[in-house]
PDB file of C-alpha atoms in Angstrom:
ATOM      1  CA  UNK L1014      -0.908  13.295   6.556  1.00 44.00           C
ATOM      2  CA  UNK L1015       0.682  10.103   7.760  1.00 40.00           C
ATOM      3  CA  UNK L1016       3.104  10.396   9.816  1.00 39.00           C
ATOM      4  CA  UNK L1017       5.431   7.074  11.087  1.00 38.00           C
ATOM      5  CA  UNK L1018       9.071   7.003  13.730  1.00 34.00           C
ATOM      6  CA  UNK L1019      10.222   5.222  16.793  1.00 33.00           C
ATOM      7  CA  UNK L1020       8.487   6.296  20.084  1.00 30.00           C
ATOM      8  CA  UNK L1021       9.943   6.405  23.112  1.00 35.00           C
ATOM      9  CA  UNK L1022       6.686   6.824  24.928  1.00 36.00           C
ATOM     10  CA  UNK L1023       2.798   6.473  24.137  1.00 37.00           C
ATOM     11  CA  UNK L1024       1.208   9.352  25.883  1.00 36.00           C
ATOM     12  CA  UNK L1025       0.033  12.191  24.153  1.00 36.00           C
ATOM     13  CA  UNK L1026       2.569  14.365  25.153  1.00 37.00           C
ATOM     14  CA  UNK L1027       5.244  12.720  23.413  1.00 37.00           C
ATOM     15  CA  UNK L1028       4.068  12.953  19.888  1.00 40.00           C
ATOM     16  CA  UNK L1029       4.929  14.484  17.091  1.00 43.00           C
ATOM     17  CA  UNK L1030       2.581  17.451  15.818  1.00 43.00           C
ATOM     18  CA  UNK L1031       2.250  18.701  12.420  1.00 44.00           C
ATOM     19  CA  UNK L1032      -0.318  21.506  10.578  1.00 48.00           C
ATOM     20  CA  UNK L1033      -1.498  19.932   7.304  1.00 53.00           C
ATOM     21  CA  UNK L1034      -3.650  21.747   4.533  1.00 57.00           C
ATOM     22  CA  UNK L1035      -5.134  18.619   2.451  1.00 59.00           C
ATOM     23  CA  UNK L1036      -6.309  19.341  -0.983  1.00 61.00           C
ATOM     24  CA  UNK L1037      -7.507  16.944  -3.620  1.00 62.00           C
ATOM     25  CA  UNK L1038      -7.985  17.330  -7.025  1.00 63.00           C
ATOM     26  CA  UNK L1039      -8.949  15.760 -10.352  1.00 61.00           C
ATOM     27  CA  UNK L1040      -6.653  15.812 -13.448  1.00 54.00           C
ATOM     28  CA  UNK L1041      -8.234  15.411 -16.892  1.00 49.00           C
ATOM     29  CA  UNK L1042      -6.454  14.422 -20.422  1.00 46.00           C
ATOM     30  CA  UNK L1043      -6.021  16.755 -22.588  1.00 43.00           C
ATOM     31  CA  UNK L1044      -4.408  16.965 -26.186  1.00 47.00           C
ATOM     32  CA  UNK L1045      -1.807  13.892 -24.898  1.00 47.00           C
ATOM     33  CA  UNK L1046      -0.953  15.305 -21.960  1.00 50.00           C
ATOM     34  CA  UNK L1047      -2.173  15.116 -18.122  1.00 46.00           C
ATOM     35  CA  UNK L1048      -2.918  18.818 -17.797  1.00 49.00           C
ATOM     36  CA  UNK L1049      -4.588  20.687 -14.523  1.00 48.00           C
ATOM     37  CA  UNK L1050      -7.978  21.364 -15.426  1.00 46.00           C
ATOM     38  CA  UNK L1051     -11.060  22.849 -13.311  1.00 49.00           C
ATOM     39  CA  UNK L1052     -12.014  19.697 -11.076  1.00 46.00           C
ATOM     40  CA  UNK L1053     -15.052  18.439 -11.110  1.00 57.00           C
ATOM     41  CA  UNK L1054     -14.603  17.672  -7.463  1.00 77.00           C
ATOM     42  CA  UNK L1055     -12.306  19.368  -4.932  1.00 86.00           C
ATOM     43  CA  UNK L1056     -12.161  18.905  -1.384  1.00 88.00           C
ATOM     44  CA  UNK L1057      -9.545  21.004   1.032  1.00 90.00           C
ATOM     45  CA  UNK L1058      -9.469  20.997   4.816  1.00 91.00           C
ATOM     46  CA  UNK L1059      -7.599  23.498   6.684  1.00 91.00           C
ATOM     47  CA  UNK L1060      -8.582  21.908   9.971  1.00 91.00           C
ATOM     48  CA  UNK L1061      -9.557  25.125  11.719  1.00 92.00           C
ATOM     49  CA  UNK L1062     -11.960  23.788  14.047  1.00 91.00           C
ATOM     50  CA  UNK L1063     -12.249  23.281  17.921  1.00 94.00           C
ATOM     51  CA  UNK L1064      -9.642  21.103  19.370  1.00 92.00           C
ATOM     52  CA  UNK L1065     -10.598  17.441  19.383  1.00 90.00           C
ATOM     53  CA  UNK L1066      -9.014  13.756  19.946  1.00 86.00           C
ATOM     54  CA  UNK L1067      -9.995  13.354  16.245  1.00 88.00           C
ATOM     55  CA  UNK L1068      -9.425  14.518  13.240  1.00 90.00           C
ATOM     56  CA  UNK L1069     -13.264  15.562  13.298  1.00 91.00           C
ATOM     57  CA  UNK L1070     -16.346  13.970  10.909  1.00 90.00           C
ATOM     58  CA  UNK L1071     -15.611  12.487   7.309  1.00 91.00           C
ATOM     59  CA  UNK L1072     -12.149  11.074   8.213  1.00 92.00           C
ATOM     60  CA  UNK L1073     -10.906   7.429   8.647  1.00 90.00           C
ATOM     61  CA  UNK L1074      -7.976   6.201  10.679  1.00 86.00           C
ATOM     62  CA  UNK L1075      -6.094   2.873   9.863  1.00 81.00           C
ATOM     63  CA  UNK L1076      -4.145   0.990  12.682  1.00 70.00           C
ATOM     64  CA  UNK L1077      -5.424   0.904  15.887  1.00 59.00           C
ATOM     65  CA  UNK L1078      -2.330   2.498  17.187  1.00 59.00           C
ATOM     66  CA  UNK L1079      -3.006   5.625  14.860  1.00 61.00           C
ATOM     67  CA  UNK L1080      -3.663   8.928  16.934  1.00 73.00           C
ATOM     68  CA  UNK L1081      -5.114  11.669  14.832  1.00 82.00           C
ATOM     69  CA  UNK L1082      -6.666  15.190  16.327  1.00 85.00           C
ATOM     70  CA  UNK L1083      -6.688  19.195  16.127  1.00 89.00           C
ATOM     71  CA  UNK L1084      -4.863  21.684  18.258  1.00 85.00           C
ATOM     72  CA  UNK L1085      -4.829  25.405  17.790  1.00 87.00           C
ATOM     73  CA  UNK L1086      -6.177  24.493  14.333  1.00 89.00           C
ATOM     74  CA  UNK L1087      -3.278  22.600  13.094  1.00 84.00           C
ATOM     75  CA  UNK L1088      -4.010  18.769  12.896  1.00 86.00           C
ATOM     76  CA  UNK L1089      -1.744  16.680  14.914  1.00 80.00           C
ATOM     77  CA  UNK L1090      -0.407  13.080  15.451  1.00 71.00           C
ATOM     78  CA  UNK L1091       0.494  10.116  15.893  1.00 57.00           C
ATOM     79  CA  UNK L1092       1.626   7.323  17.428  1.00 52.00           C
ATOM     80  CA  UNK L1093       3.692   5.116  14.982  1.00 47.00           C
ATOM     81  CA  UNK L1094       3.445   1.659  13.507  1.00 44.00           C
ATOM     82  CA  UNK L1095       6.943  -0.244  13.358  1.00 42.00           C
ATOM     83  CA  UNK L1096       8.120   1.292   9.908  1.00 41.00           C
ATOM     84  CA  UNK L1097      10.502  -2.088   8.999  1.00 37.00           C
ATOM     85  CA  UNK L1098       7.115  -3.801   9.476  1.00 41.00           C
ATOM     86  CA  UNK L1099       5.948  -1.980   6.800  1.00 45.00           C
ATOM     87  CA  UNK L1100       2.801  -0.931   9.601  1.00 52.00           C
ATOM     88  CA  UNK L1101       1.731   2.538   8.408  1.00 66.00           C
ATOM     89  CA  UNK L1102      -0.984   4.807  10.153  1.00 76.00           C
ATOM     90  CA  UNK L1103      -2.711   6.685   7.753  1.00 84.00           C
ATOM     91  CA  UNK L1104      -6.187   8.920   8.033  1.00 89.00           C
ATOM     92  CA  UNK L1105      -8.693   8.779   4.895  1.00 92.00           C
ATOM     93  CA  UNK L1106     -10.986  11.773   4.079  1.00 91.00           C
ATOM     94  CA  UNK L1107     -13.765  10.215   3.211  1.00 91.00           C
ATOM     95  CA  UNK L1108     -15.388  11.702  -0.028  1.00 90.00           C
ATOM     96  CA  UNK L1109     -14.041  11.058  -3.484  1.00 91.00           C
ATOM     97  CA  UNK L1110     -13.187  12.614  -6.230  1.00 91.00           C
ATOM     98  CA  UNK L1111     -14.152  12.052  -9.817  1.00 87.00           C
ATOM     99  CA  UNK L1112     -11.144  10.340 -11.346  1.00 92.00           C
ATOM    100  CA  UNK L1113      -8.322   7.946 -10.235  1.00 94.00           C
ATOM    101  CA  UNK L1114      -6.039  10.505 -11.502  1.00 94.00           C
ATOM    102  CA  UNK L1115      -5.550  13.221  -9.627  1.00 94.00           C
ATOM    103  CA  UNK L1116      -3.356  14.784  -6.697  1.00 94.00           C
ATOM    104  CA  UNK L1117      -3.568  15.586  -3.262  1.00 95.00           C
ATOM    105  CA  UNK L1118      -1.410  17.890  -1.635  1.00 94.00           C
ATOM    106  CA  UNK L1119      -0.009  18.973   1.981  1.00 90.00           C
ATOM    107  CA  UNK L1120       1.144  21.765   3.654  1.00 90.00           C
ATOM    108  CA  UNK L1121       3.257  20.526   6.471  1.00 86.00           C
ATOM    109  CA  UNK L1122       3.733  23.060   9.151  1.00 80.00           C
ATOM    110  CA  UNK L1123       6.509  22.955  12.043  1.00 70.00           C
ATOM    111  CA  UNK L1124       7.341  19.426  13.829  1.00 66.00           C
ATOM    112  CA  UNK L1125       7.418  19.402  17.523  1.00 60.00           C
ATOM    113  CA  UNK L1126      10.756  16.471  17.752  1.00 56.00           C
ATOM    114  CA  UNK L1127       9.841  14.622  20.882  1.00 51.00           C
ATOM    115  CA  UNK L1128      10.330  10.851  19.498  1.00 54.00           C
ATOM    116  CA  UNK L1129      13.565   9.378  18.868  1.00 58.00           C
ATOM    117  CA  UNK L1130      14.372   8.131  15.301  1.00 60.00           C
ATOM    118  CA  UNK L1131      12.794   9.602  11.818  1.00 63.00           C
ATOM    119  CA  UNK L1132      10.249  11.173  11.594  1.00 69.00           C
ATOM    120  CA  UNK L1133       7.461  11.004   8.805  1.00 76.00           C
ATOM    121  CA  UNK L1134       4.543  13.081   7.289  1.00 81.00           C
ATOM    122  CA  UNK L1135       2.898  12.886   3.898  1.00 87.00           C
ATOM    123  CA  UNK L1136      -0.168  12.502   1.460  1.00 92.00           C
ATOM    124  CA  UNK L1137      -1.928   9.861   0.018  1.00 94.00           C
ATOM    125  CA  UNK L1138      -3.966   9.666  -2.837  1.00 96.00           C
ATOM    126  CA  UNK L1139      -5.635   6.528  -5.068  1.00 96.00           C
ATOM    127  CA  UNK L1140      -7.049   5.806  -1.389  1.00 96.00           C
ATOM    128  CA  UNK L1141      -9.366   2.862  -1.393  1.00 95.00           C
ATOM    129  CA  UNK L1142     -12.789   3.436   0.200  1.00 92.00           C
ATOM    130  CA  UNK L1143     -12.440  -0.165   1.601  1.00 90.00           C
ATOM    131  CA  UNK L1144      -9.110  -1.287   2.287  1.00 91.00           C
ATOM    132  CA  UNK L1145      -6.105   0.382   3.731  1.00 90.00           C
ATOM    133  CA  UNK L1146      -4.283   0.780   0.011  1.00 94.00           C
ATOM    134  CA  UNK L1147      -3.052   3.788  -1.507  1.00 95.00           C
ATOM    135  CA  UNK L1148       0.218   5.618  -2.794  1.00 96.00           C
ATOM    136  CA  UNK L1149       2.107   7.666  -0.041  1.00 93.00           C
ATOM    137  CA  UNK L1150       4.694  10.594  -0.492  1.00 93.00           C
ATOM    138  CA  UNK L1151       6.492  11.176   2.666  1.00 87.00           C
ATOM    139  CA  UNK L1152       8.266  14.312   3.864  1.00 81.00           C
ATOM    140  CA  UNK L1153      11.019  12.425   6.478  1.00 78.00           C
ATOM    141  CA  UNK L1154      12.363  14.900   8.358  1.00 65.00           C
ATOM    142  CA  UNK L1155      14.102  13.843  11.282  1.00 57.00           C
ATOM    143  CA  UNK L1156      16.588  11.844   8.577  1.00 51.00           C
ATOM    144  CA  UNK L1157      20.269  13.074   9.505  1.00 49.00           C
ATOM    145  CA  UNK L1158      20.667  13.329   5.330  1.00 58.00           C
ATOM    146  CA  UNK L1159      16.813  14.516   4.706  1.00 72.00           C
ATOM    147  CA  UNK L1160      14.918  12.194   2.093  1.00 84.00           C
ATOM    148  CA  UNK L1161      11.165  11.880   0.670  1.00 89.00           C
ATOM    149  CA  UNK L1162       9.849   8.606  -0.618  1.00 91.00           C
ATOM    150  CA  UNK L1163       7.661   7.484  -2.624  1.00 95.00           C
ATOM    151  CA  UNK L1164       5.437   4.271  -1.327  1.00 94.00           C
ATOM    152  CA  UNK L1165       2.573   2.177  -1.936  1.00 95.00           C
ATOM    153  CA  UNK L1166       0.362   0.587   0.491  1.00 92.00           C
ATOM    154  CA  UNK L1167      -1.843  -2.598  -0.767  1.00 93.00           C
ATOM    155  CA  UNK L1168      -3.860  -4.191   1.944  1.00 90.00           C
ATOM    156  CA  UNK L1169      -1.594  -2.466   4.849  1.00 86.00           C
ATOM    157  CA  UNK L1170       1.364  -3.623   2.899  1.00 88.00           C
ATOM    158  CA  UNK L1171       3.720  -1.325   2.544  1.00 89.00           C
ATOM    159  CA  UNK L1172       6.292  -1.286  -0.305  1.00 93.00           C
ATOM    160  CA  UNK L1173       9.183   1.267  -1.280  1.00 93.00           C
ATOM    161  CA  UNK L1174       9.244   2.659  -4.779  1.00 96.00           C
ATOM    162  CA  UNK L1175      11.598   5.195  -4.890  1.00 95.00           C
ATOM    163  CA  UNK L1176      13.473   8.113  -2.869  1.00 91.00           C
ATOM    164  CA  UNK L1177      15.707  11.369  -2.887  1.00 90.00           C
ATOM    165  CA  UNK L1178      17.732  13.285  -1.073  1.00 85.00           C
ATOM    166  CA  UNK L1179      16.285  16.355  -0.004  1.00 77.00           C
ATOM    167  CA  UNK L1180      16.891  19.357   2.633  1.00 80.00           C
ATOM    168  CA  UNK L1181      12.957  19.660   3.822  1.00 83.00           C
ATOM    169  CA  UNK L1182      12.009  22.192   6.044  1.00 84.00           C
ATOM    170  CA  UNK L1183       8.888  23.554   7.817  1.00 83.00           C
ATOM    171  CA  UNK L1184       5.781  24.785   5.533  1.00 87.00           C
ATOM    172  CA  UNK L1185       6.804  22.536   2.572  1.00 89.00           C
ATOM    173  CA  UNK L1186       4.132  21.415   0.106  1.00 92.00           C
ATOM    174  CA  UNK L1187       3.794  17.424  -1.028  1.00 93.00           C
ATOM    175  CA  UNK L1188       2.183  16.104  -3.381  1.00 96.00           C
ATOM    176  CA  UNK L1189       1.078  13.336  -4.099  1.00 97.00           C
ATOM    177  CA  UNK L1190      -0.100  12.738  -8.314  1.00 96.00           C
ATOM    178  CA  UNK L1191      -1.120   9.564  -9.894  1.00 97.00           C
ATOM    179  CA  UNK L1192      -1.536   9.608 -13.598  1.00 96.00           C
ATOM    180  CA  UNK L1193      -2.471   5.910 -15.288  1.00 96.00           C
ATOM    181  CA  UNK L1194       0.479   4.084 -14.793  1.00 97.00           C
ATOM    182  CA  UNK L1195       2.687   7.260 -13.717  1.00 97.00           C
ATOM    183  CA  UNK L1196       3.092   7.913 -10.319  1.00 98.00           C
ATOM    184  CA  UNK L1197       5.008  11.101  -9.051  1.00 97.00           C
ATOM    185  CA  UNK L1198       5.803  13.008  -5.776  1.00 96.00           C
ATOM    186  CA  UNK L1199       6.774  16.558  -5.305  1.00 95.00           C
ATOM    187  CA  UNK L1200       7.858  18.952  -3.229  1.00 92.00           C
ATOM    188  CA  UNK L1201       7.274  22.684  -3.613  1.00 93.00           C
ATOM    189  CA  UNK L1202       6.098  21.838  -7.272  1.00 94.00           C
ATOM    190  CA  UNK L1203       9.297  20.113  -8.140  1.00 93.00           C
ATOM    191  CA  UNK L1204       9.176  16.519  -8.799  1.00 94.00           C
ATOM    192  CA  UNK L1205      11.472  14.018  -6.656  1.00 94.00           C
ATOM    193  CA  UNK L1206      10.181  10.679  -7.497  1.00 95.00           C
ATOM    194  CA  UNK L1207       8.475   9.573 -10.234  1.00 97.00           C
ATOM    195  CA  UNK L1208       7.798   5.578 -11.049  1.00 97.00           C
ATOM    196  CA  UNK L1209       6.033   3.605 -12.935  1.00 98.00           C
ATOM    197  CA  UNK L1210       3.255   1.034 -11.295  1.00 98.00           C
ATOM    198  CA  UNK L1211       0.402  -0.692 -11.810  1.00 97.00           C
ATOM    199  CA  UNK L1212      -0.716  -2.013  -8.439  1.00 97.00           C
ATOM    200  CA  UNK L1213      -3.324   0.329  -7.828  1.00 97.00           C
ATOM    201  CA  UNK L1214      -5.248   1.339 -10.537  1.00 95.00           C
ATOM    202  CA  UNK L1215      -8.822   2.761  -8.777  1.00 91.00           C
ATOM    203  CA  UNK L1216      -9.385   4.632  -5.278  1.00 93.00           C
ATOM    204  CA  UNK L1217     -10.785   7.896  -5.511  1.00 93.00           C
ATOM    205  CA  UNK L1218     -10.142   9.072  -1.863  1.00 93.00           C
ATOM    206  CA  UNK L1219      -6.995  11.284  -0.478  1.00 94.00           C
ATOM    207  CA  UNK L1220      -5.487  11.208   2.859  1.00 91.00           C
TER     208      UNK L1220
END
């Protein structure tokens, strides 16, 4: 999950927590269409392990503001870039799947509101191994209207590609699925955004 707002102070107290299930997929042609097919790789992580500062072995953090850990088995975070920036912490799990098309998904569990502004949590997937570049569907839920957007991230660069309105609420599932040159993000199953782009056409990690 990635999670990005406006803090109005860095200690640990005053973050915002989320439970995430992560799991990544492949997706395989077949007759024309991108259908779900038994992966040849598949990774989930519940995150039900002892409490930590991290988000424990085989993950990645980007930014050096980025604050990632586990409490009461949920995994929780983070301190925020400056979103207009286009700064963006994001954690990488560090083991790929088979294909650049694919989906990873993420159960977002309840937000503890202790930072002013929005408030952001998603999933990533066409993560490089190397370089902080990937597509990101966010859940923003601190929005007064409630939106999720679609985004891409090349070299730490963060561009917009689409958005929609949208009433989120605790325990929602995102998705994020890139297929060739179609790139979609849902919600419960339902798309919201789907676009068309070519800037990232490998990266075989989720986040």
């Amino acid at each position: 999950g990635i999670p990005d707002g406006e803090l109005d102070d860095d200690s640990p107290a005053k973050r915002d927590r989320w439970a995430v299930l992560l799991t990544a997929r492949d997706r395989q042609r077949a007759g024309g269409q991108f259908l779900p097919k038994r992966p040849k790789t598949s990774f989930t992580d519940a995150f039900t392990r002892s409490d930590s500062s991290t988000l424990g072995a085989g993950w990645s953090t980007y930014l050096s503001t980025a604050e990632y850990g586990i409490s009461s088995n949920k995994a929780i975070g983070g301190k925020a870039g400056t979103w207009g920036s286009g700064a963006m912490e994001s954690a990488r799990l560090d083991s790929d799947v088979s294909s650049s098309d694919h989906f990873a998904s993420v159960t977002i569990g309840a937000y503890v509101a202790t930072v002013s502004g929005d408030t952001w949590c998603g999933v990533a997937a066409r993560f490089s191994a190397a370089a902080h570049t990937a597509y990101y569907y966010a859940h923003v839920t601190r929005s007064s209207s409630g939106s999720n957007r679609l985004d891409k991230i090349v070299a730490g660069v963060m561009t917009n590609l689409g958005t929609s309105s949208a009433a989120n609420s605790d325990g929602d599932v995102v998705t994020c699925q890139p297929s060739g040159s179609s790139i979609s993000g849902k919600k419960n199953g339902v798309g919201q955004v789907t676009v068309t782009d070519t800037s990232i056409t490998g990266g075989t990690r989720c986040g």
